[in-house]
Short mmCIF file of N, CA, C and O in Angstrom, two decimals:
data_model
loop_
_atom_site.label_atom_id
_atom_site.label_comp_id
_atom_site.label_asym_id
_atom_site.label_seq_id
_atom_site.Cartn_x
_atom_site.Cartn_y
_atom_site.Cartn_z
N UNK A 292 -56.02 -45.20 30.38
CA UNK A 292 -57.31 -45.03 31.02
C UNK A 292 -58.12 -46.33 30.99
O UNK A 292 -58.82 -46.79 31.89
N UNK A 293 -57.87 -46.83 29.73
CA UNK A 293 -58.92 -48.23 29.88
C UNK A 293 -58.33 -49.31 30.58
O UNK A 293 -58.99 -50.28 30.95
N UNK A 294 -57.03 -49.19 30.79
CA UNK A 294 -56.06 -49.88 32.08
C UNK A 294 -56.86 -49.90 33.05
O UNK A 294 -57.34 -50.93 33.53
N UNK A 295 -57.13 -48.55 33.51
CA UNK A 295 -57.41 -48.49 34.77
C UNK A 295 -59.23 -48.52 35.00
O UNK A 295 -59.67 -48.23 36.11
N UNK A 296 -59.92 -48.78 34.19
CA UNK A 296 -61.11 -48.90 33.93
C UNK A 296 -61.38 -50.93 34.29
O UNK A 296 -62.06 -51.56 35.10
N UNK A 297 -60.65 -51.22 33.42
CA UNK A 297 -60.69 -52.54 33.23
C UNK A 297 -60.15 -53.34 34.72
O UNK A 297 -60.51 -54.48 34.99
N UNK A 298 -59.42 -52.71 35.40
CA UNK A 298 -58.47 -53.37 36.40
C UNK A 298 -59.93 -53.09 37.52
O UNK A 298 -60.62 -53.94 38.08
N UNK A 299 -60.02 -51.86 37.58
CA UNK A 299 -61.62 -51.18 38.42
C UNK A 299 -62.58 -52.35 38.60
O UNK A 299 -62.87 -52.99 39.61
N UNK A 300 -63.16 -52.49 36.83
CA UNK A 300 -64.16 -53.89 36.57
C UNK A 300 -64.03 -54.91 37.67
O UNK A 300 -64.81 -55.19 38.57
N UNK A 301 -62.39 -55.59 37.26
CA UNK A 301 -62.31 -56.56 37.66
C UNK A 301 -62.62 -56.54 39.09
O UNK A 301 -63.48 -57.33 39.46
N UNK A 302 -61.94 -55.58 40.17
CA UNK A 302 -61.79 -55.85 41.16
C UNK A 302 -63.48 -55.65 41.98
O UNK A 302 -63.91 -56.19 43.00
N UNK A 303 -64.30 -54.37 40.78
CA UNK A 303 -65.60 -55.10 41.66
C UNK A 303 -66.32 -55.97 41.36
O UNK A 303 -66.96 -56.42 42.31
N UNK A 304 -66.55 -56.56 40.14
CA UNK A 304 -67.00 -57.88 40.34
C UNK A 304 -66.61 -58.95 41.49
O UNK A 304 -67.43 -59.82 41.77
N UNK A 305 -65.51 -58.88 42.07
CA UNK A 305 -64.82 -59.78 42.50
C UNK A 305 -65.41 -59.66 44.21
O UNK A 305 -65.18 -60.49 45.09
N UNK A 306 -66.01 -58.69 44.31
CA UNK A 306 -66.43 -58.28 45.58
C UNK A 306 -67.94 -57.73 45.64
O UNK A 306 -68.38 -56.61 45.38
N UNK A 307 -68.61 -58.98 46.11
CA UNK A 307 -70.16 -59.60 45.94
C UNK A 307 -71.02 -58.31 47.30
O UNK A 307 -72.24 -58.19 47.37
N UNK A 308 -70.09 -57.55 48.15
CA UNK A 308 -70.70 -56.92 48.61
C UNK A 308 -71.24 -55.40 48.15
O UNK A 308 -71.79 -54.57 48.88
N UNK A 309 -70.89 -55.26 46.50
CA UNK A 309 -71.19 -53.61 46.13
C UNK A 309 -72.45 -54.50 45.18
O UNK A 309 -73.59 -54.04 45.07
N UNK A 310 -72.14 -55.52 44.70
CA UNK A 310 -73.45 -55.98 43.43
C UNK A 310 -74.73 -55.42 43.96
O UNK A 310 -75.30 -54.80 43.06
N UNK A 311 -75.29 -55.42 44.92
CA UNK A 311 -76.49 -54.86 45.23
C UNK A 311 -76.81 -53.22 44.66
O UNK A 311 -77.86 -52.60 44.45
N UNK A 312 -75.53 -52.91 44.54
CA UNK A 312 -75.78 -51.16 44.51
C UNK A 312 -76.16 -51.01 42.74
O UNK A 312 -76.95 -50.17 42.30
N UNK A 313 -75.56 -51.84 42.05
CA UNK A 313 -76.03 -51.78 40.64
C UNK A 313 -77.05 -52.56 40.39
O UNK A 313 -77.43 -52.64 39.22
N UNK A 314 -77.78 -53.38 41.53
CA UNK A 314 -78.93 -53.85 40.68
C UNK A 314 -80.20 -53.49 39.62
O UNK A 314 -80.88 -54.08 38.78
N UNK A 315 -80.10 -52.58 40.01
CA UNK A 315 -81.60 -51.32 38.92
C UNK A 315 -80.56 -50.64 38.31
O UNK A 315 -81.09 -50.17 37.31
N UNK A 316 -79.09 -50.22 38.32
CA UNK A 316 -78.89 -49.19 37.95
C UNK A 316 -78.71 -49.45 36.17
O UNK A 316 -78.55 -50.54 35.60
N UNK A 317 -78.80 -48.13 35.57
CA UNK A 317 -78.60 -48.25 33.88
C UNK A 317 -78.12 -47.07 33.87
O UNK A 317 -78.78 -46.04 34.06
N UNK A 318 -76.51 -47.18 33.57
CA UNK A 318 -75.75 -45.94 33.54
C UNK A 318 -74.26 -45.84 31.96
O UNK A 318 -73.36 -46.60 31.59
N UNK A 319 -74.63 -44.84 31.62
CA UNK A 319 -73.18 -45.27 30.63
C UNK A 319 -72.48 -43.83 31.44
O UNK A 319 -73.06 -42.90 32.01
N UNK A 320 -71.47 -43.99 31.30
CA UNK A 320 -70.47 -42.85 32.01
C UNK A 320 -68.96 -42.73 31.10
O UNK A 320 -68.13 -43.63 30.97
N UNK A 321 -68.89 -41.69 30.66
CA UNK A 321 -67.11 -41.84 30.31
C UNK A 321 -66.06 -41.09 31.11
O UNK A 321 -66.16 -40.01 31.68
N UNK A 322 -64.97 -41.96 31.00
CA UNK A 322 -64.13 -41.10 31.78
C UNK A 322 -63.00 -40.33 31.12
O UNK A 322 -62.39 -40.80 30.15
N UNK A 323 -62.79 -39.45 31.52
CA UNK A 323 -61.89 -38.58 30.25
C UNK A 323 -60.40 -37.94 31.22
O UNK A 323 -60.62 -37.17 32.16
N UNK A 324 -59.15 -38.30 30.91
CA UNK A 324 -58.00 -37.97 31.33
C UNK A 324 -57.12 -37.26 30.02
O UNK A 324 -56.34 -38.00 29.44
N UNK A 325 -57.24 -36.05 29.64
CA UNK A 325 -56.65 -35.90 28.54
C UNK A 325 -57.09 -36.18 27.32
O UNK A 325 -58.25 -36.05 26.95
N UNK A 326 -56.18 -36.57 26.66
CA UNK A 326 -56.72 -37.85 25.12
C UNK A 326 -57.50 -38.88 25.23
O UNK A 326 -58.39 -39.31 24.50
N UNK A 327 -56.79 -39.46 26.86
CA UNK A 327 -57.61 -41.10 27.27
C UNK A 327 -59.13 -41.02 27.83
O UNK A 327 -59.67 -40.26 28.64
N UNK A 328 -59.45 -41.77 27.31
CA UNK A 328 -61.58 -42.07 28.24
C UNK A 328 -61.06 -43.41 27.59
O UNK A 328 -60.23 -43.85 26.80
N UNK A 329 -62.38 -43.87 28.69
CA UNK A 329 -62.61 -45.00 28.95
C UNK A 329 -64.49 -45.20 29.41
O UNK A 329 -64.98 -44.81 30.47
N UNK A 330 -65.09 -45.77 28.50
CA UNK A 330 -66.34 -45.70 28.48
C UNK A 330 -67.08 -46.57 30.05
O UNK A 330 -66.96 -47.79 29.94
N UNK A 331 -67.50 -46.31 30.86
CA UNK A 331 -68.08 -47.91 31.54
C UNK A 331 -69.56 -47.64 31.42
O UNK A 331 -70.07 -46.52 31.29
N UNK A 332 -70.33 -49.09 31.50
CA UNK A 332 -71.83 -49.34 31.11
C UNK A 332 -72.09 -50.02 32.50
O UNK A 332 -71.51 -51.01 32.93
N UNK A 333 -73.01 -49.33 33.06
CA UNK A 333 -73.68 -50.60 34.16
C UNK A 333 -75.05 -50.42 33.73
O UNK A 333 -75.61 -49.34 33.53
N UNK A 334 -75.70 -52.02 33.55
CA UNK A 334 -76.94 -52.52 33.11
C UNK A 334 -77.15 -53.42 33.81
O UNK A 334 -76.19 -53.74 34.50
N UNK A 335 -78.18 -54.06 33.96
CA UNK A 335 -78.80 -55.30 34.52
C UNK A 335 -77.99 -56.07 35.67
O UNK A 335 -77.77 -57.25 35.92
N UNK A 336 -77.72 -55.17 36.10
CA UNK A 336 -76.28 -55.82 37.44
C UNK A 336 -75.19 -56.27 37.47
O UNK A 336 -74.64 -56.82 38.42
N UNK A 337 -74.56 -55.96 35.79
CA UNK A 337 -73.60 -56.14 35.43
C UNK A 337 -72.49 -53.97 35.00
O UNK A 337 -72.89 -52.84 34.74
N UNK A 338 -71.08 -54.68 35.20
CA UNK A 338 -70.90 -53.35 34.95
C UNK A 338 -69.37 -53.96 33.62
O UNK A 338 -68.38 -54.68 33.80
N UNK A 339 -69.76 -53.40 32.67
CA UNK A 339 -68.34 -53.67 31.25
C UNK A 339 -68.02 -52.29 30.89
O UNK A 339 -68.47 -51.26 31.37
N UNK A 340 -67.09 -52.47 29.88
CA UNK A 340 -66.23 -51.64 29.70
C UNK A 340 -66.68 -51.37 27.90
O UNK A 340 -66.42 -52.24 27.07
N UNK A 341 -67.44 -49.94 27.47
CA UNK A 341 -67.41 -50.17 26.40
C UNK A 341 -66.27 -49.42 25.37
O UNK A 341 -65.24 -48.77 25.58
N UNK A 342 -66.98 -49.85 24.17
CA UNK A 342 -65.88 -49.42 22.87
C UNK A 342 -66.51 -48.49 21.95
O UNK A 342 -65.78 -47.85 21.18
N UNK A 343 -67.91 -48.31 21.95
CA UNK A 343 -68.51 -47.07 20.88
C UNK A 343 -68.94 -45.90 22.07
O UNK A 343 -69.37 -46.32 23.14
N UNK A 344 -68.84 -44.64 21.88
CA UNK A 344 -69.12 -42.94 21.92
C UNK A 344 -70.75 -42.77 22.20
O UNK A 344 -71.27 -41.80 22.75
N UNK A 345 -71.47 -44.01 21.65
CA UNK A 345 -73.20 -43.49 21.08
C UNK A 345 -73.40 -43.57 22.30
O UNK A 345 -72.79 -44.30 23.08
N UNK A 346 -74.58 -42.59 22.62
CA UNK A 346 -75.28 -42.32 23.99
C UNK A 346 -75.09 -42.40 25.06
O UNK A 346 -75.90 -42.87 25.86
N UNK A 347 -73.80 -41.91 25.39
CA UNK A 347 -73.12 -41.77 26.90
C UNK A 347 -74.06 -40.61 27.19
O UNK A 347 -74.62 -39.76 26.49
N UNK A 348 -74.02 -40.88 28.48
CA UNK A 348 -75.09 -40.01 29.48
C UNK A 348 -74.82 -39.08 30.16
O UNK A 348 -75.31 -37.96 30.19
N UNK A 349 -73.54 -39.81 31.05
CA UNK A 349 -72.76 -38.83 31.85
C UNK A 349 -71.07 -38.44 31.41
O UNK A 349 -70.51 -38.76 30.36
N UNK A 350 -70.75 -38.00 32.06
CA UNK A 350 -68.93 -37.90 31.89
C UNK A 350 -68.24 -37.53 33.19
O UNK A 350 -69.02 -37.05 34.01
N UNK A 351 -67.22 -37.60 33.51
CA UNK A 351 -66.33 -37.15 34.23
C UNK A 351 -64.63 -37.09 33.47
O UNK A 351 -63.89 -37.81 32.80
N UNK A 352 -64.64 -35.90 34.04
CA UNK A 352 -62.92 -35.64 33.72
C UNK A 352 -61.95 -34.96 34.16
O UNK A 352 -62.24 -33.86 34.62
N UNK A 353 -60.64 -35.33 34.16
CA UNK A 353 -60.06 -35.05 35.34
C UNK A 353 -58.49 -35.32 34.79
O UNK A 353 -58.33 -36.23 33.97
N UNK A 354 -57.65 -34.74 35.12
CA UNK A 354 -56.22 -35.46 35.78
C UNK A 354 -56.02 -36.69 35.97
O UNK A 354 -56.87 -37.52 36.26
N UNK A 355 -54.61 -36.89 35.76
CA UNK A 355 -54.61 -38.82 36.01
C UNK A 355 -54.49 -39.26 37.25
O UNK A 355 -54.87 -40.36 37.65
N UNK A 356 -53.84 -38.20 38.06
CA UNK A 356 -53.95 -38.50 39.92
C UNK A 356 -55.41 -38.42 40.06
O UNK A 356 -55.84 -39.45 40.58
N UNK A 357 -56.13 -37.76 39.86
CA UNK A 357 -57.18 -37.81 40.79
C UNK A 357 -58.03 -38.84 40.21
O UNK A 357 -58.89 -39.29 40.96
N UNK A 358 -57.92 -39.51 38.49
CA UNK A 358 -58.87 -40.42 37.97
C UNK A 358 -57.79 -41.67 38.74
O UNK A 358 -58.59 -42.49 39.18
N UNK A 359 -56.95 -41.95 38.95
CA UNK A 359 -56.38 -42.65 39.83
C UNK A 359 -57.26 -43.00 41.37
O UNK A 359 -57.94 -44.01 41.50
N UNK A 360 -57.08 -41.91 42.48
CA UNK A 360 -57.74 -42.12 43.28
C UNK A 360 -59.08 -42.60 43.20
O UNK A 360 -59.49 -43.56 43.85
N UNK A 361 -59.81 -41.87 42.33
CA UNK A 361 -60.90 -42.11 42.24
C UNK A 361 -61.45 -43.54 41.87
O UNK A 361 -62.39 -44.06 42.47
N UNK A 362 -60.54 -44.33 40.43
CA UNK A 362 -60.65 -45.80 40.55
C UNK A 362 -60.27 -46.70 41.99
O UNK A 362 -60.82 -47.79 42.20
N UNK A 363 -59.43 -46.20 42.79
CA UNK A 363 -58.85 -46.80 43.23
C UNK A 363 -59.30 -46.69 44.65
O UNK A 363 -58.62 -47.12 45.58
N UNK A 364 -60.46 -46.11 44.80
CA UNK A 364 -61.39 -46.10 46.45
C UNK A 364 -60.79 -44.71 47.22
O UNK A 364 -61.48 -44.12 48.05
N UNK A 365 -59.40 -44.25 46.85
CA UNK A 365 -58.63 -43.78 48.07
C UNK A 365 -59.37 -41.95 48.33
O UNK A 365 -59.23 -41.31 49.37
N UNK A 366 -60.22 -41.38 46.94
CA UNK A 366 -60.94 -40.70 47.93
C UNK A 366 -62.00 -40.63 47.35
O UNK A 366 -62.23 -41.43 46.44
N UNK A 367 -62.72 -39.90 47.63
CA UNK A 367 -64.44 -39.51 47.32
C UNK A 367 -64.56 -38.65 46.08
O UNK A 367 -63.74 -37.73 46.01
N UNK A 368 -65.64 -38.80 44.83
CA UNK A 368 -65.81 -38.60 44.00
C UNK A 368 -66.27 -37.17 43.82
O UNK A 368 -66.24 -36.57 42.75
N UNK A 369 -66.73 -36.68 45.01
CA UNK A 369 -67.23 -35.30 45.20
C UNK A 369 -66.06 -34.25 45.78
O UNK A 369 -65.77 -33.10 45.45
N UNK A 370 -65.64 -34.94 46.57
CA UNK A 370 -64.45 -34.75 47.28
C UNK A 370 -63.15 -33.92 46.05
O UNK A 370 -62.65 -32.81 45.88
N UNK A 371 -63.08 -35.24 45.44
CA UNK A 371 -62.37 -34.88 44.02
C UNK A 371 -62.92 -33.48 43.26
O UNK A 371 -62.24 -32.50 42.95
N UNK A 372 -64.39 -33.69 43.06
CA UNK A 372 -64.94 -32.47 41.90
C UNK A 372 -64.94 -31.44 42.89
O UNK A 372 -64.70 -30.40 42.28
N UNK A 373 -65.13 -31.16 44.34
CA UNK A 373 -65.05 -29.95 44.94
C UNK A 373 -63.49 -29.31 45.08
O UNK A 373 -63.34 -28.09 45.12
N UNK A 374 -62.40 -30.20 45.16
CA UNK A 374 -60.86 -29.52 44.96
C UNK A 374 -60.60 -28.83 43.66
O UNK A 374 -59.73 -28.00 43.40
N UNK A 375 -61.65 -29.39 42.80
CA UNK A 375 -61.41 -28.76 41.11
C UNK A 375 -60.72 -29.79 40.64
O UNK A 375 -60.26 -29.44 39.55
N UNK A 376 -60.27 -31.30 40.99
CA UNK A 376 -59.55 -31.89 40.42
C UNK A 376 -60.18 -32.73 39.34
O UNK A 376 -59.54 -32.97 38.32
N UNK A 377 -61.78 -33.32 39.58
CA UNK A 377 -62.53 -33.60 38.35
C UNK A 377 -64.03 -32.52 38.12
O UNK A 377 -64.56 -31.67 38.84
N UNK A 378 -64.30 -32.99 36.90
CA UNK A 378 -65.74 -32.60 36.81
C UNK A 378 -66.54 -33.28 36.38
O UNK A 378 -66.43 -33.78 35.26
N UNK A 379 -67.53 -33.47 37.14
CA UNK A 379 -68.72 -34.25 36.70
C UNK A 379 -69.98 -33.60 35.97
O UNK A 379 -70.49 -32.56 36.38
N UNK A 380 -70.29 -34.06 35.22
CA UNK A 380 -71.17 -34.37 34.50
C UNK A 380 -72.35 -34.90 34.50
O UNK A 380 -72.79 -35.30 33.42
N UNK A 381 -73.22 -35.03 35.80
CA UNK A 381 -74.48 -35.95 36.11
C UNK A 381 -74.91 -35.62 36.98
O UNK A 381 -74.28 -34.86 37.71
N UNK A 382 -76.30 -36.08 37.31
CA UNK A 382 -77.28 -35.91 38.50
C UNK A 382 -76.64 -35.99 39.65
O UNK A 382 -75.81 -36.89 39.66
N UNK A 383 -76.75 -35.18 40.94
CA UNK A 383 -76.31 -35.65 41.80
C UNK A 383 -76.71 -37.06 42.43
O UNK A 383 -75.94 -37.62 43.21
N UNK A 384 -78.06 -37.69 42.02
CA UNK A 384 -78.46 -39.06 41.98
C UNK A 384 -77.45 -40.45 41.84
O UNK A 384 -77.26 -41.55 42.35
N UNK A 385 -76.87 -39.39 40.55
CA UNK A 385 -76.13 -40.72 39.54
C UNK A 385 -74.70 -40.52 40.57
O UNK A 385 -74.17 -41.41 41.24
N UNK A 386 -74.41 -39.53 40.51
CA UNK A 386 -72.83 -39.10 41.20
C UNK A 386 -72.70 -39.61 42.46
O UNK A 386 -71.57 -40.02 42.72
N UNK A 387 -73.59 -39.71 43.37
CA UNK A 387 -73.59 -40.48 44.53
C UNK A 387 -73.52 -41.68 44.29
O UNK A 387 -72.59 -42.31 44.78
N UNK A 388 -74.33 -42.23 43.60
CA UNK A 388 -73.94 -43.59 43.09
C UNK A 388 -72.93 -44.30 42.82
O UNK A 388 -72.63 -45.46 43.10
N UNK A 389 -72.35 -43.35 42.17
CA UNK A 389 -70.94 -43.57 41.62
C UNK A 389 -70.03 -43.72 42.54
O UNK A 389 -69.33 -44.73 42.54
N UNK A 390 -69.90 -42.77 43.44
CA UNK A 390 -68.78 -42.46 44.29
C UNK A 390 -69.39 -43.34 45.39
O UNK A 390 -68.40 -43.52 46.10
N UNK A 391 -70.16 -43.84 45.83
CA UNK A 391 -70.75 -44.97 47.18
C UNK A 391 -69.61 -46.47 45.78
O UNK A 391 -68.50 -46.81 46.18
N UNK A 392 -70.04 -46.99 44.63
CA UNK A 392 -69.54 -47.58 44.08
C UNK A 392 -68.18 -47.43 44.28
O UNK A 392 -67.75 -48.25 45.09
N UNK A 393 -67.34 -46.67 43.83
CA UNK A 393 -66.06 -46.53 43.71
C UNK A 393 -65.38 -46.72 45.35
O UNK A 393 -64.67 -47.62 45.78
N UNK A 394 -65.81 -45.73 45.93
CA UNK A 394 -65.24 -45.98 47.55
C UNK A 394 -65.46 -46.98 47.90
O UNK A 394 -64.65 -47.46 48.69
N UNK A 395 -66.71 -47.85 47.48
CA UNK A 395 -66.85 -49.53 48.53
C UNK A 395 -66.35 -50.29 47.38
O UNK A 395 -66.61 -51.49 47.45
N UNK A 396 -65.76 -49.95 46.44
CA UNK A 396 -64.83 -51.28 45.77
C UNK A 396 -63.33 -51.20 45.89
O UNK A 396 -62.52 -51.75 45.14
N UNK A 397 -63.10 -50.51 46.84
CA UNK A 397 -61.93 -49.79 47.16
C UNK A 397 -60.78 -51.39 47.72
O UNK A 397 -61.18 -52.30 48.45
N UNK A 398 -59.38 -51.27 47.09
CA UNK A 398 -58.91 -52.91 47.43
C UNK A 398 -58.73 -53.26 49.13
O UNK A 398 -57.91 -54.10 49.51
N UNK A 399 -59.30 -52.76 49.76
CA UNK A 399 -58.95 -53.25 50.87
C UNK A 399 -60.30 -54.82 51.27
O UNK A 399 -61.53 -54.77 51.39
N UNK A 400 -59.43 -55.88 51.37
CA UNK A 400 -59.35 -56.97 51.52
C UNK A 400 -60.52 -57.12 52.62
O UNK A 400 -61.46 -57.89 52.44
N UNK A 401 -60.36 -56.16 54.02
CA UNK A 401 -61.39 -56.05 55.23
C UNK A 401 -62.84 -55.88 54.89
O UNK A 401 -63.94 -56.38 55.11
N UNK A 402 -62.26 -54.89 54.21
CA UNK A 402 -63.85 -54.07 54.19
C UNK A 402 -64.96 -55.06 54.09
O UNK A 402 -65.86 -54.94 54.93
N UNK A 403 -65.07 -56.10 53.14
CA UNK A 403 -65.92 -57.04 52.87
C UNK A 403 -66.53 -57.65 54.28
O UNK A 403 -67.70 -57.87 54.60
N UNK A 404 -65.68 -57.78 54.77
CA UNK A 404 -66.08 -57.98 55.76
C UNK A 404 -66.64 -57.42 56.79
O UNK A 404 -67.42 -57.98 57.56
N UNK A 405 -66.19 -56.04 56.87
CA UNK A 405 -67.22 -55.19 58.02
C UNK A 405 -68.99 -55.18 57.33
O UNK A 405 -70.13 -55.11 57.78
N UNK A 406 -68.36 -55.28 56.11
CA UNK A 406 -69.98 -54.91 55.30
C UNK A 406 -70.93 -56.36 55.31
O UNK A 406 -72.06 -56.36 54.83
#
């Protein structure tokens, strides 16, 4: 899970067109596949990967296919929790957030560019 957390990180930092969407945001979220979570923190327009449990806010959890897709852009975060394949844990505020994040860091190479 923190594989796929960390690989996530990387690839949106790397793509200057989602940074706007975390600028205000202050979110801790864990993600839970089984045994595996994987904590992520977005603060001050930065988004890391943490290592302590204290004051997570939200959660999601799920299956490893669908925490798969879900890192990986290929579908929608709601999309996911309405098949029953995850469950979320947060405002619908925060959850939109999330899932606008996840779908526009999605690896396709174009997109940056339509945006």
């Amino acid at each position: 899970m923190k594989e796929l957390a960390e690989k996530f990180i990387e690839t949106f930092t790397l793509q200057a067109h989602v940074l706007g969407l975390i600028k205000h945001a202050d979110i801790k979220v864990k993600f839970s596949c089984g045994l595996e979570s994987a904590i992520i923190e977005i603060q001050n327009g930065k988004m890391s990967l943490l290592n302590n449990q204290d004051s997570i806010w939200y959660e999601i959890k799920g299956d490893w296919t669908a925490m798969m897709q879900l890192f990986e852009g290929t579908e929608r975060l709601r999309v996911l929790e309405h098949k029953g394949h995850l469950t979320v844990s947060a405002s619908l505020r925060t959850t939109l957030l999330l899932e606008s994040i996840f779908f526009l860091t999605k690896a396709h190479k174009n997109l940056a560019k339509v945006i």
